[in-house]
XYZ file of C-alpha atoms in Angstrom:
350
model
C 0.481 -1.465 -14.368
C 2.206 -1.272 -10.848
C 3.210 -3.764 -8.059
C -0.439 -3.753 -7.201
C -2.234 -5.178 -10.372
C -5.740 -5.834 -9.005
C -6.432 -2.369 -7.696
C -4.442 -0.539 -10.829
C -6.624 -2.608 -13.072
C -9.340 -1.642 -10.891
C -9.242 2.360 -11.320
C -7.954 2.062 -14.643
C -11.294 1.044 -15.417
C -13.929 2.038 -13.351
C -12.053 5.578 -12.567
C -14.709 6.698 -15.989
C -17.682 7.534 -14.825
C -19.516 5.961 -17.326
C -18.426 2.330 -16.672
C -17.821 3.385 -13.016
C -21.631 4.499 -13.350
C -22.907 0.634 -14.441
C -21.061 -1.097 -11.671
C -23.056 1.295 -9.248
C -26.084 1.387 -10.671
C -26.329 -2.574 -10.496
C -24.892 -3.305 -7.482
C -26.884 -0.632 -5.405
C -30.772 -1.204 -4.353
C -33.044 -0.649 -7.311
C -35.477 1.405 -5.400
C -32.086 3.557 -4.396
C -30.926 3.773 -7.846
C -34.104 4.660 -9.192
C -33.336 7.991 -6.731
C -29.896 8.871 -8.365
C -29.502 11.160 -11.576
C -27.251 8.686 -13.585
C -26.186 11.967 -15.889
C -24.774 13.844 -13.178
C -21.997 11.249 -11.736
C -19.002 12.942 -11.798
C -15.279 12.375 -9.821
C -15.024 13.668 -6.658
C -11.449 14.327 -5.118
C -10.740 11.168 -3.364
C -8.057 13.029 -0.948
C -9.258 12.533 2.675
C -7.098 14.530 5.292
C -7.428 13.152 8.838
C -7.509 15.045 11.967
C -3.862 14.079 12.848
C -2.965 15.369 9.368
C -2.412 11.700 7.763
C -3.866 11.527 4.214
C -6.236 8.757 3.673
C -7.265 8.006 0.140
C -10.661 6.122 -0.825
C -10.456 4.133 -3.656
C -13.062 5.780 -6.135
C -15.390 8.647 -5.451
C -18.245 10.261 -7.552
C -20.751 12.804 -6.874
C -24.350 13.464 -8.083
C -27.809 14.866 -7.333
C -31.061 12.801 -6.676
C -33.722 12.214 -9.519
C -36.495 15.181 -9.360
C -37.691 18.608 -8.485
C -34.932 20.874 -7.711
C -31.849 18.177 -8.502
C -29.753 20.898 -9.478
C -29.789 22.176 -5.744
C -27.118 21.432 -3.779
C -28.826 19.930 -1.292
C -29.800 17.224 -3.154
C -26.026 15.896 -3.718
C -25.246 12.386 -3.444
C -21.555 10.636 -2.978
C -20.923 6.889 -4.081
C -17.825 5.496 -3.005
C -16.229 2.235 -4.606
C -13.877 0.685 -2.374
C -12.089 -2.259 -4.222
C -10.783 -5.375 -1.828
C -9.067 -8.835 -3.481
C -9.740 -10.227 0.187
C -11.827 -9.972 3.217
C -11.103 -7.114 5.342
C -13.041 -7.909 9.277
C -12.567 -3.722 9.432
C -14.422 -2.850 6.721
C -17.518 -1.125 8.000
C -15.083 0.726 10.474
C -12.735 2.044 7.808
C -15.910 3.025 5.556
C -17.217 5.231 8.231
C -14.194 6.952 8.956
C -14.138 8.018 5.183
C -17.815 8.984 5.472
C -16.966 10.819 8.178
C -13.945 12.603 6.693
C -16.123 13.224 3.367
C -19.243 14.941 5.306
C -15.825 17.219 6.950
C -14.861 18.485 3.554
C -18.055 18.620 2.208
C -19.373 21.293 5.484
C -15.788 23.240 5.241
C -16.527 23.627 1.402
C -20.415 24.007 1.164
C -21.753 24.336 4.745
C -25.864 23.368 5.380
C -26.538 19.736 5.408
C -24.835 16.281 5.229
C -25.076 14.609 2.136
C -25.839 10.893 2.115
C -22.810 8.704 1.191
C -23.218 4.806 -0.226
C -20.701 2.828 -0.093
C -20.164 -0.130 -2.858
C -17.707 -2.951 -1.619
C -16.384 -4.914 -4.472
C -14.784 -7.932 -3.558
C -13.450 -10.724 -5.538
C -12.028 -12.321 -2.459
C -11.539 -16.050 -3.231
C -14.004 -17.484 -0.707
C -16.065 -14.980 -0.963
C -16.901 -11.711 1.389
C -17.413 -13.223 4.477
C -16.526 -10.350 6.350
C -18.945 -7.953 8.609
C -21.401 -6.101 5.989
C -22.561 -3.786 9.076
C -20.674 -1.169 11.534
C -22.825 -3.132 14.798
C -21.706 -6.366 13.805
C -18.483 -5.396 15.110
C -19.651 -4.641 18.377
C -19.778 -8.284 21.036
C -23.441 -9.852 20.074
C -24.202 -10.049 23.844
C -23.892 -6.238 23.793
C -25.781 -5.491 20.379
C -28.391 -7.926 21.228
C -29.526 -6.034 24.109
C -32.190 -3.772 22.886
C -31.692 -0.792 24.999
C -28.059 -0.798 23.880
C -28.626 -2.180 20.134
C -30.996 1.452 19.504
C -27.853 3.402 19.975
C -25.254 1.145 18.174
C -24.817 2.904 14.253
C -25.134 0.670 12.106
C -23.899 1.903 8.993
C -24.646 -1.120 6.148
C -21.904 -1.580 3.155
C -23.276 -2.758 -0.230
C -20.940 -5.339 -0.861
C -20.738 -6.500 -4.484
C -19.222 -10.312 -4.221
C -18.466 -10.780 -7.296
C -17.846 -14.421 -6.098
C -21.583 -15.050 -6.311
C -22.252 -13.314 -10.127
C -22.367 -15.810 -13.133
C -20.917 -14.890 -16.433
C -24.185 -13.976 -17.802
C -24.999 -11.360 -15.150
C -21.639 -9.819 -15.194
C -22.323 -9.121 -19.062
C -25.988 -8.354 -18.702
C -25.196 -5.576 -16.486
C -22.595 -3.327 -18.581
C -23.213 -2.288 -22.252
C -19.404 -2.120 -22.980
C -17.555 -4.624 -22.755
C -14.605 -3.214 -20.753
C -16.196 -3.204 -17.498
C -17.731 -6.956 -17.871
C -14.320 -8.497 -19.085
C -12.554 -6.256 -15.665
C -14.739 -7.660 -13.138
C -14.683 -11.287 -14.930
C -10.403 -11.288 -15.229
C -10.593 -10.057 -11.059
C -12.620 -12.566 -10.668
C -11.223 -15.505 -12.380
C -7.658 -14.612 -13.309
C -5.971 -15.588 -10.148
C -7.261 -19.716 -11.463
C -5.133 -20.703 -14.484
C -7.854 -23.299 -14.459
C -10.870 -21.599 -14.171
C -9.856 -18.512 -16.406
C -8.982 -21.067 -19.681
C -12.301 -22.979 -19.027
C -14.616 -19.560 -19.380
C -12.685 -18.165 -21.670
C -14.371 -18.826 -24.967
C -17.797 -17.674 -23.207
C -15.981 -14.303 -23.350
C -14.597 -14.508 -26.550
C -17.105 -12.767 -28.093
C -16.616 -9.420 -25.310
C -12.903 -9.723 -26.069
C -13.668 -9.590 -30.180
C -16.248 -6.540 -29.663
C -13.895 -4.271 -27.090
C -11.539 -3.791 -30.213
C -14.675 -1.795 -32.113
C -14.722 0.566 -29.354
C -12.253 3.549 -28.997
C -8.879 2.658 -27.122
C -10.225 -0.775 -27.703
C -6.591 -2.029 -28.239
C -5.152 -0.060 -25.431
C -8.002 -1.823 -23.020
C -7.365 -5.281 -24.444
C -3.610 -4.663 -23.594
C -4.461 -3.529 -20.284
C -6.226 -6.376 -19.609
C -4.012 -9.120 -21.048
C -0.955 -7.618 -19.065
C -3.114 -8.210 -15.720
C -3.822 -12.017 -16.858
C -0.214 -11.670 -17.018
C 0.887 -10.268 -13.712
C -1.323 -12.203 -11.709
C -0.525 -15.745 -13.097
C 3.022 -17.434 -13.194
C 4.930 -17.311 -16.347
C 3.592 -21.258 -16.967
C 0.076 -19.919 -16.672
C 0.335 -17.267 -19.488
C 2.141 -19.551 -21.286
C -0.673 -21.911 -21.043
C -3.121 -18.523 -21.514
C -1.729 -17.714 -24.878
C -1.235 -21.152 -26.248
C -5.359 -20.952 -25.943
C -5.948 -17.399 -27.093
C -3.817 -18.410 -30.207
C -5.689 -21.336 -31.238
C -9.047 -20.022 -29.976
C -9.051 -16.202 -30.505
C -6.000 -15.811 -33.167
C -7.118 -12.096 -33.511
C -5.794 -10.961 -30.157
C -2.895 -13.854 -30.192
C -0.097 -10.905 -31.151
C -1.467 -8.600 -28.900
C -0.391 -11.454 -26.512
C 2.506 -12.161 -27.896
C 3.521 -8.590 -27.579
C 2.643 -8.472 -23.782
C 4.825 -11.219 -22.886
C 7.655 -9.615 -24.656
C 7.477 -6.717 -22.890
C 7.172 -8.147 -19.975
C 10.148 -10.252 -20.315
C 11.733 -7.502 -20.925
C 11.154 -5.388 -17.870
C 12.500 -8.276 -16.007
C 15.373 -7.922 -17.421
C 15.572 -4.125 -17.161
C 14.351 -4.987 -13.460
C 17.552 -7.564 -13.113
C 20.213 -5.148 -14.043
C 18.800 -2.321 -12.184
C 18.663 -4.869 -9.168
C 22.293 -6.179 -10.291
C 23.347 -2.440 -9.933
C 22.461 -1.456 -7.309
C 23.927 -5.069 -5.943
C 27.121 -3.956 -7.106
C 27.157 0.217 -6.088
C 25.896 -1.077 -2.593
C 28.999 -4.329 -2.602
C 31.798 -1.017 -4.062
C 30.418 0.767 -1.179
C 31.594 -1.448 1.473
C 34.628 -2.669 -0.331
C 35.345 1.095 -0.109
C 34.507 1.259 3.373
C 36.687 -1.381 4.226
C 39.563 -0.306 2.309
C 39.046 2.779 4.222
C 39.163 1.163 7.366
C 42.511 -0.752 6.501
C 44.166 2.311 5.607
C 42.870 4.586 8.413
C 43.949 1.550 10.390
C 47.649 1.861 9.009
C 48.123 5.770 8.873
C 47.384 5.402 12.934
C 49.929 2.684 13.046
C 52.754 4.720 11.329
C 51.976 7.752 13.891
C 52.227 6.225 16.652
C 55.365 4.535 15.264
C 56.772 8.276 14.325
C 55.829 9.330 18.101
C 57.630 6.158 19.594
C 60.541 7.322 16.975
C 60.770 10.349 18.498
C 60.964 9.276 22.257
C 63.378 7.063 21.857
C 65.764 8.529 19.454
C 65.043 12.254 19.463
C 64.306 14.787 16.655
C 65.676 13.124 13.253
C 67.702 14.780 10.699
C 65.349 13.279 7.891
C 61.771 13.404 8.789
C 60.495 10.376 10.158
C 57.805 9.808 7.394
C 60.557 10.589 4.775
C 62.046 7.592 6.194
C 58.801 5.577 6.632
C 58.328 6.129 2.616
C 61.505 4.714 1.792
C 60.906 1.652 3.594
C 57.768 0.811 1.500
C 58.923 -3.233 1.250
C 59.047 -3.164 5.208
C 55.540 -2.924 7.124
C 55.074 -0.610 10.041
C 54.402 -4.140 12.206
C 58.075 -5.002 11.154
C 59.216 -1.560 11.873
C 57.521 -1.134 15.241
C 58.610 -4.914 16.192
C 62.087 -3.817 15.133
C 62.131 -0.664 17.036
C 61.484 -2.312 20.881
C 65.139 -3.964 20.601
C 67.054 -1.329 18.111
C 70.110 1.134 19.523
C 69.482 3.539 16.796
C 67.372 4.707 13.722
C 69.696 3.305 11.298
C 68.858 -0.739 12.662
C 65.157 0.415 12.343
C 65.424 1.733 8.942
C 68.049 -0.533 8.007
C 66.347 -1.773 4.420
C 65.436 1.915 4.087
């Protein structure tokens, strides 16, 4: 899992249609779900290319057809977008439309005829809550979009915003039949609060117990107890796994295991970080060694030149000499050669 647990935890799980298609079909309208062939949902490319060439990706997108006569037509496709936020974002509806936008784009270049309708699910497990805009016009100044004339031409464009702030327990396993996607949407929910995430934790015991019965049951489980881990401080899975052993001792070395590993990718993580420390501290030590000793070789020329003007061509080369006089510095040797009558009182330890 990356530097960005919530949303890797996020697509890890819901990127599968079939759990991404029970988060959509609950938190959309009934009478609009009721429309939407639930078979069909399949990934959609989530690779949105912007006029000025800038890649912009949504976080989840599925296509489908609507429910009824001719659903296999192409016409009839439908795209559902889940876009995951851990906190309220004021530009929501505005960034929403501008991947509608880019989605209708791709979907003309590719199929041409009409626009298809896009939803869009937001689902937030901000910590107060979504109390963001849930409409594009609520962005606009209310004494403009209370002005009828104006408010007929304002779009509107409504999210679906799942909070799951406001779900109890019970709904949040009521509404999936595996228990993957419940125990994802509880742990975003919860996980962040040592406190809160120990208290409910026995009410989900029974999820945790049942995910291991399903296939890649273990590597879910482990997936999910490495996000309790990345969220919370070392103290809180401490505190996390004390519980899990006494209360759930079937998943306790599962635990175990997690916090081993992640101990030691901090360690991997310090002596990369110590490394590069020390390549970046040998690079200037280098560069300043270099500096000295550029420094010096200009010294000794321009003590060879002032050599030369005073005394005249030597019979010895002047840096033959300077070599031999390895215990005397060139400061010594230029000092010396402002009052000197001749090379030899210059070079006289040489």
């Amino acid at each position: 899992m990356t530097s960005r647990p919530h949303d890797a935890l996020f697509r890890a799980t819901f990127e599968h249609p079939s759990h991404a298609g029970s988060l959509l079909r609950s938190a959309l309208p009934r009478e609009l779900a009721a429309l939407i062939d639930w078979s069909r949902l399949r990934p959609a490319a989530n690779e949105l290319v912007s006029s000025s060439l800038g890649e912009r990706r949504t976080d989840l997108l599925f296509s489908t057809a609507l429910e009824g006569p001719g659903a296999g037509d192409g016409a009839r496709v439908v795209y559902l977008h889940i876009e995951h936020q851990s906190r309220v974002d004021t530009t929501m509806p505005l960034r929403v439309l501008g991947y509608r936008v880019r989605i209708w784009e791709r979907h003309r270049k590719r199929h041409g005829g009409a626009l298809p309708p896009v939803f869009c699910v937001v689902l937030s497990h901000a910590a107060k809550g979504w109390t963001g805009p849930r409409s594009l016009v609520e962005l606009f100044p209310e004494p403009v979009r209370t002005l009828a004339p104006i408010a007929a031409h304002l779009p509107r464009c409504p999210l679906i915003v799942e909070d799951l702030g406001r779900r109890a327990d019970a709904e949040l396993r009521a509404r999936h039949a595996h228990p993957l996607p419940a125990l994802t949407l509880w742990l975003l929910r919860d996980a962040r609060s040592p406190e809160r995430l120990v208290h409910r934790l026995l009410d989900w015991r029974d999820q945790i117990i049942a995910l291991l019965d399903y296939d890649h049951g273990e590597r879910d489980l482990a997936q999910l107890l490495r996000y309790v881990a990345l969220v919370g401080s070392e103290m809180d899975f401490e505190e996390f796994h004390r519980f899990v052993a006494h209360h759930i001792p079937e998943v306790e070395a599962m635990t175990m295991t997690i916090a081993e590993q992640l101990c030691r990718e901090a360690l991997q993580r310090g002596r990369e970080q110590g490394q590069r420390e020390g390549q970046r501290e040998g690079r200037l030590e280098g560069q300043r060694e270099g500096r000295a000793v550029g420094f010096e070789e200009g010294r000794s020329q321009v003590l060879v030149q002032m050599l030369d003007f005073k005394f005249g061509p030597p019979t010895v080369p002047w840096t033959e000499r300077l070599r031999r006089c390895e215990s005397t510095s060139v400061e010594a040797l230029i000092q010396r050669i402002l009052t000197a009558t001749s090379a030899e009182e210059v070079f006289a330890d040489g």
